[in-house]
Short mmCIF file of C-alpha atoms in Angstrom, two decimals:
data_model
loop_
_atom_site.label_atom_id
_atom_site.label_comp_id
_atom_site.label_asym_id
_atom_site.label_seq_id
_atom_site.Cartn_x
_atom_site.Cartn_y
_atom_site.Cartn_z
CA MET A 1 39.15 3.95 15.20
CA LYS A 2 39.82 1.70 12.25
CA LYS A 3 38.26 2.07 8.86
CA ASP A 4 37.21 -1.51 8.66
CA ILE A 5 34.54 -1.08 11.39
CA TYR A 6 32.57 1.13 9.00
CA ARG A 7 29.84 -0.08 6.58
CA LEU A 8 29.96 2.63 3.94
CA GLY A 9 27.93 2.78 0.78
CA VAL A 10 25.69 4.86 -1.54
CA HIS A 11 22.20 4.78 -2.96
CA THR A 12 22.63 2.55 -6.00
CA SER A 13 20.57 2.34 -9.20
CA ILE A 14 18.57 -0.79 -10.01
CA ALA A 15 18.44 0.09 -13.77
CA GLY A 16 18.60 -3.01 -15.88
CA GLY A 17 17.74 -5.35 -12.93
CA VAL A 18 17.81 -5.14 -9.17
CA HIS A 19 20.85 -7.45 -8.98
CA LEU A 20 22.94 -4.93 -11.00
CA SER A 21 22.70 -2.53 -7.99
CA LEU A 22 25.11 -4.86 -6.17
CA GLU A 23 27.55 -4.91 -9.06
CA ARG A 24 27.55 -1.11 -9.02
CA ALA A 25 28.07 -0.97 -5.29
CA LYS A 26 30.98 -3.45 -5.48
CA ALA A 27 32.61 -1.46 -8.22
CA LEU A 28 32.61 1.52 -5.93
CA GLY A 29 34.12 -0.39 -2.99
CA CYS A 30 30.97 -0.32 -0.92
CA ASN A 31 30.14 -2.84 1.73
CA THR A 32 26.57 -1.65 2.27
CA MET A 33 24.06 0.09 -0.03
CA GLN A 34 20.57 1.44 -0.41
CA ILE A 35 18.18 1.05 -3.35
CA PHE A 36 14.68 1.75 -4.49
CA SER A 37 12.71 -1.42 -5.12
CA HIS A 38 10.93 0.29 -8.03
CA ASN A 39 10.38 3.73 -9.56
CA PRO A 40 9.89 5.88 -6.36
CA ARG A 41 7.57 8.30 -8.18
CA GLN A 42 5.02 5.74 -9.30
CA TRP A 43 2.37 3.79 -7.38
CA PHE A 44 2.73 0.83 -9.61
CA VAL A 45 5.17 -1.92 -8.69
CA ASN A 46 6.49 -4.60 -11.03
CA ASN A 47 7.11 -8.03 -9.63
CA LEU A 48 10.79 -9.06 -9.58
CA SER A 49 11.84 -12.02 -11.69
CA ALA A 50 12.99 -15.16 -9.94
CA ASP A 51 16.34 -15.07 -11.69
CA SER A 52 17.01 -11.45 -10.65
CA VAL A 53 16.03 -12.25 -7.02
CA GLY A 54 18.31 -15.34 -6.98
CA THR A 55 21.23 -13.40 -8.45
CA PHE A 56 20.71 -10.51 -6.00
CA LYS A 57 20.80 -12.78 -2.96
CA GLY A 58 23.85 -14.66 -4.20
CA LEU A 59 25.80 -11.47 -5.02
CA SER A 60 24.87 -9.86 -1.67
CA ARG A 61 26.45 -12.87 0.09
CA ALA A 62 29.41 -13.19 -2.23
CA TYR A 63 30.35 -9.49 -2.02
CA ASP A 64 29.55 -9.14 1.72
CA ILE A 65 27.38 -6.11 1.01
CA ARG A 66 25.26 -5.72 4.14
CA PRO A 67 23.03 -4.47 5.50
CA VAL A 68 21.01 -3.63 2.36
CA PHE A 69 18.42 -0.89 2.69
CA ILE A 70 15.34 -0.20 0.59
CA HIS A 71 14.12 3.39 0.61
CA VAL A 72 10.43 3.52 0.10
CA SER A 73 8.58 5.50 -2.59
CA TYR A 74 8.33 9.26 -2.17
CA LEU A 75 4.56 8.98 -2.70
CA ILE A 76 3.95 7.22 0.59
CA ASN A 77 2.27 9.52 3.16
CA LEU A 78 0.92 7.82 6.30
CA CYS A 79 -0.67 11.07 7.53
CA ALA A 80 -2.27 12.03 4.24
CA SER A 81 -5.49 14.05 4.63
CA ALA A 82 -7.03 12.45 1.53
CA PRO A 83 -8.44 8.96 2.48
CA ALA A 84 -7.63 7.60 -1.03
CA VAL A 85 -3.99 8.69 -0.77
CA LEU A 86 -3.68 7.18 2.76
CA GLU A 87 -5.03 3.85 1.60
CA LYS A 88 -2.73 3.80 -1.41
CA SER A 89 0.21 4.71 0.88
CA ILE A 90 -0.60 1.80 3.27
CA GLY A 91 -0.94 -0.58 0.40
CA LEU A 92 2.34 0.50 -1.24
CA LEU A 93 4.27 0.30 1.99
CA ILE A 94 3.03 -3.34 2.40
CA LYS A 95 4.31 -4.05 -1.11
CA GLU A 96 7.66 -2.50 -0.25
CA LEU A 97 7.96 -4.72 2.82
CA ASP A 98 6.98 -7.73 0.74
CA MET A 99 9.67 -7.03 -1.83
CA ALA A 100 12.25 -6.54 0.88
CA ASP A 101 11.48 -9.94 2.30
CA VAL A 102 11.73 -11.52 -1.14
CA LEU A 103 15.21 -10.01 -1.50
CA ASP A 104 16.28 -10.80 2.09
CA VAL A 105 16.83 -7.04 2.67
CA GLU A 106 17.25 -6.19 6.31
CA TYR A 107 15.71 -2.75 6.54
CA VAL A 108 13.09 -0.50 4.73
CA VAL A 109 13.59 3.25 5.28
CA LEU A 110 10.44 5.34 5.68
CA HIS A 111 9.55 9.05 5.74
CA THR A 112 6.36 8.85 7.71
CA GLY A 113 4.75 11.67 5.76
CA SER A 114 3.61 15.27 5.63
CA ALA A 115 0.51 16.92 7.11
CA SER A 116 0.28 20.24 5.41
CA ALA A 117 -3.53 20.45 5.95
CA GLU A 118 -3.47 19.25 9.58
CA GLU A 119 -1.90 20.00 12.92
CA ALA A 120 1.12 17.88 13.93
CA GLY A 121 -0.49 16.07 16.81
CA PRO A 122 -3.47 14.58 14.92
CA ALA A 123 -1.17 13.89 11.93
CA LYS A 124 1.31 11.89 14.05
CA ALA A 125 -1.70 10.00 15.52
CA LYS A 126 -2.82 9.09 12.05
CA ALA A 127 0.67 7.84 11.09
CA VAL A 128 0.82 5.77 14.29
CA LYS A 129 -2.55 4.22 13.49
CA ALA A 130 -1.46 3.38 9.95
CA LEU A 131 1.72 1.76 11.23
CA LYS A 132 -0.25 -0.35 13.68
CA ARG A 133 -2.60 -1.38 10.95
CA ILE A 134 0.27 -2.35 8.66
CA SER A 135 1.98 -4.35 11.35
CA SER A 136 -1.26 -6.32 12.02
CA GLU A 137 -1.45 -7.42 8.35
CA LYS A 138 1.32 -10.10 8.52
CA GLU A 139 4.79 -10.87 9.78
CA TRP A 140 7.86 -9.70 7.90
CA LYS A 141 11.49 -10.52 8.49
CA THR A 142 12.58 -6.99 7.33
CA ARG A 143 12.24 -4.03 9.69
CA LEU A 144 11.14 -0.47 9.17
CA LEU A 145 13.40 2.42 9.97
CA LEU A 146 11.79 5.88 10.54
CA GLU A 147 13.89 8.63 9.05
CA ASN A 148 14.14 12.17 10.33
CA THR A 149 13.03 14.91 7.98
CA ALA A 150 14.17 18.46 7.25
CA GLY A 151 11.29 20.27 8.87
CA GLU A 152 9.54 21.40 5.73
CA ARG A 153 5.92 22.54 6.04
CA GLY A 154 3.87 19.65 7.33
CA ASP A 155 6.82 17.41 8.35
CA ILE A 156 5.91 15.28 11.46
CA SER A 157 9.32 13.64 12.03
CA SER A 158 11.96 16.35 11.95
CA SER A 159 13.06 16.06 15.56
CA VAL A 160 14.45 13.18 17.58
CA GLY A 161 11.48 13.56 19.83
CA ASP A 162 9.09 13.18 16.88
CA LEU A 163 10.78 9.90 15.85
CA LYS A 164 10.52 8.58 19.42
CA GLU A 165 6.89 9.53 19.74
CA ILE A 166 5.89 7.81 16.56
CA MET A 167 8.01 4.71 17.21
CA ASN A 168 6.76 4.28 20.78
CA GLY A 169 3.16 5.18 19.75
CA ALA A 170 3.07 2.48 17.11
CA GLY A 171 4.45 -0.02 19.68
CA THR A 172 5.27 -2.62 17.07
CA SER A 173 8.34 -4.84 16.49
CA LEU A 174 7.97 -4.07 12.76
CA ILE A 175 9.86 -0.82 13.50
CA GLY A 176 13.44 -1.80 13.98
CA GLY A 177 14.83 1.64 14.72
CA VAL A 178 15.56 5.00 13.02
CA CYS A 179 17.66 6.51 10.29
CA ILE A 180 19.36 9.73 10.96
CA ASP A 181 19.99 11.99 7.87
CA THR A 182 22.67 14.65 8.55
CA CYS A 183 21.34 17.12 5.99
CA HIS A 184 17.84 16.81 7.34
CA ALA A 185 18.99 17.18 10.91
CA PHE A 186 21.00 20.31 10.09
CA ALA A 187 18.09 21.87 8.10
CA ALA A 188 15.70 21.12 10.92
CA GLY A 189 17.86 23.12 13.34
CA TYR A 190 20.52 20.79 14.81
CA ASP A 191 23.92 22.45 14.58
CA ILE A 192 26.05 19.48 13.58
CA SER A 193 28.61 21.71 11.83
CA SER A 194 30.75 21.95 14.96
CA LYS A 195 32.11 19.70 17.70
CA GLY A 196 29.84 21.34 20.30
CA GLY A 197 26.83 21.00 18.12
CA VAL A 198 27.45 17.32 17.38
CA ASP A 199 27.95 16.65 21.03
CA SER A 200 24.68 18.41 21.93
CA PHE A 201 22.88 16.36 19.26
CA VAL A 202 24.31 13.14 20.63
CA GLU A 203 23.37 14.23 24.20
CA GLU A 204 19.72 14.76 23.06
CA LEU A 205 19.74 11.28 21.46
CA ARG A 206 21.13 9.85 24.70
CA LYS A 207 18.64 11.65 26.95
CA LEU A 208 15.69 10.40 24.77
CA GLN A 209 17.25 6.90 24.86
CA MET A 210 17.46 6.81 21.05
CA LEU A 211 21.14 6.08 20.46
CA GLU A 212 20.57 2.35 20.50
CA HIS A 213 17.83 2.67 17.91
CA ILE A 214 19.97 4.33 15.19
CA LYS A 215 20.54 1.63 12.48
CA LEU A 216 21.50 3.85 9.58
CA ILE A 217 23.09 7.26 8.87
CA HIS A 218 22.30 9.04 5.63
CA LEU A 219 25.49 11.05 5.34
CA ASN A 220 24.88 14.18 3.33
CA ASP A 221 26.07 17.78 3.48
CA SER A 222 23.39 20.55 3.22
CA LYS A 223 23.10 23.05 0.49
CA LYS A 224 21.00 25.27 2.71
CA GLY A 225 21.75 26.72 6.12
CA ARG A 226 20.90 25.46 9.61
CA ASN A 227 17.21 25.73 10.44
CA SER A 228 16.41 26.53 6.85
CA ARG A 229 13.80 23.76 6.76
CA VAL A 230 14.89 22.98 3.20
CA ASP A 231 15.87 19.49 2.10
CA ARG A 232 18.71 20.06 -0.40
CA HIS A 233 21.59 17.55 -0.23
CA GLU A 234 25.11 18.67 -1.12
CA HIS A 235 28.44 16.88 -1.76
CA ILE A 236 30.43 16.06 1.37
CA GLY A 237 32.36 19.08 2.64
CA GLU A 238 30.90 21.45 0.09
CA GLY A 239 27.72 22.49 2.04
CA GLN A 240 26.75 24.32 5.15
CA ILE A 241 27.70 21.53 7.50
CA GLY A 242 31.23 21.49 6.04
CA ARG A 243 34.14 19.13 6.14
CA ALA A 244 34.98 19.69 9.87
CA GLY A 245 31.42 19.04 11.00
CA ILE A 246 31.07 15.92 8.86
CA LYS A 247 34.47 14.63 10.10
CA TYR A 248 33.58 15.04 13.78
CA PHE A 249 30.08 13.49 13.23
CA ILE A 250 31.27 10.34 11.54
CA ASN A 251 34.19 9.80 14.03
CA HIS A 252 31.98 10.31 17.12
CA SER A 253 31.91 7.19 19.29
CA ALA A 254 28.12 7.22 19.26
CA PHE A 255 28.06 6.43 15.51
CA LYS A 256 31.15 4.23 15.06
CA ASN A 257 29.31 1.01 14.30
CA VAL A 258 26.33 2.51 12.33
CA PRO A 259 26.24 1.94 8.57
CA MET A 260 26.52 5.12 6.48
CA ILE A 261 24.87 5.66 3.08
CA LEU A 262 25.61 8.69 0.94
CA GLU A 263 22.69 10.32 -0.91
CA THR A 264 24.85 13.08 -2.31
CA PRO A 265 24.11 14.63 -5.78
CA LYS A 266 24.84 12.46 -8.79
CA LYS A 267 25.44 14.77 -11.77
CA ASP A 268 28.16 12.61 -13.36
CA GLU A 269 29.91 9.27 -12.80
CA GLU A 270 32.71 10.83 -10.71
CA ASP A 271 30.44 12.16 -7.99
CA ASP A 272 29.99 8.97 -5.99
CA PRO A 273 33.67 7.94 -6.12
CA ARG A 274 34.73 11.44 -5.08
CA ASN A 275 32.37 11.63 -2.12
CA LEU A 276 33.30 8.06 -0.98
CA LYS A 277 37.01 8.87 -1.25
CA LEU A 278 36.63 11.96 0.92
CA VAL A 279 34.60 10.16 3.56
CA ARG A 280 37.16 7.35 3.74
CA GLU A 281 39.87 10.01 4.17
CA LEU A 282 37.90 11.71 6.93
CA ILE A 283 37.44 8.50 8.92
CA SER A 284 40.06 8.50 11.66
CA ARG A 285 42.50 5.66 11.83
#
């Protein structure tokens, strides 16, 4: 494999203006990136200025940073038991899609939600209904990616089968595929810390006909152990998946053309460069 087939990036800050996220990604040597379109812990969304939007589009082309991914707000829960929260979630996701189209962003990454007060079956059905409703509102150029979760209490999308069920149930072209998070997969029980475990994971993806739907990998090590059901990201090679597992995963032929975004901890300015450097070293020539 050659390093240049990879699209590798990090989740980048939009502080000071959304266009500055591209400058930060470029400075790190990234050729793809992920951002929040607004404060992910608030329901309120500010409109983007025309100047910022124009600069963002220009820099994305000039720097060849693509695809760009928007990760939706943590507040969105498409299987919320409270009707008011569900309505706000649907409304906010529509705003996220609108902003993605304004910025010419290719994909919006979604955690479908948590159903702590409801059984998984009805909760998935509620999320599917919400996705169908959203897709009937209008047409967007951007596409949604459903992300696997760590299996915490109430999660409805922690397995590959869950993702397929929700995607097929919604039956809409708005969903462009899935995002696989390595930390989440490991915490949910997939043993991707070894060659055999990664091969088994890929085989499950193949059997469920989901390999072709993987459009993004969130590349993170896991602070907690396999099947811990705890979502705690760790620096590459410093967690329970480990350097060997990460290396085999990213060099597997099944993932060779899938963009990778790091969501590893950011405690100081050296964290992103250090993690990116290690991943580049682990990618086989």
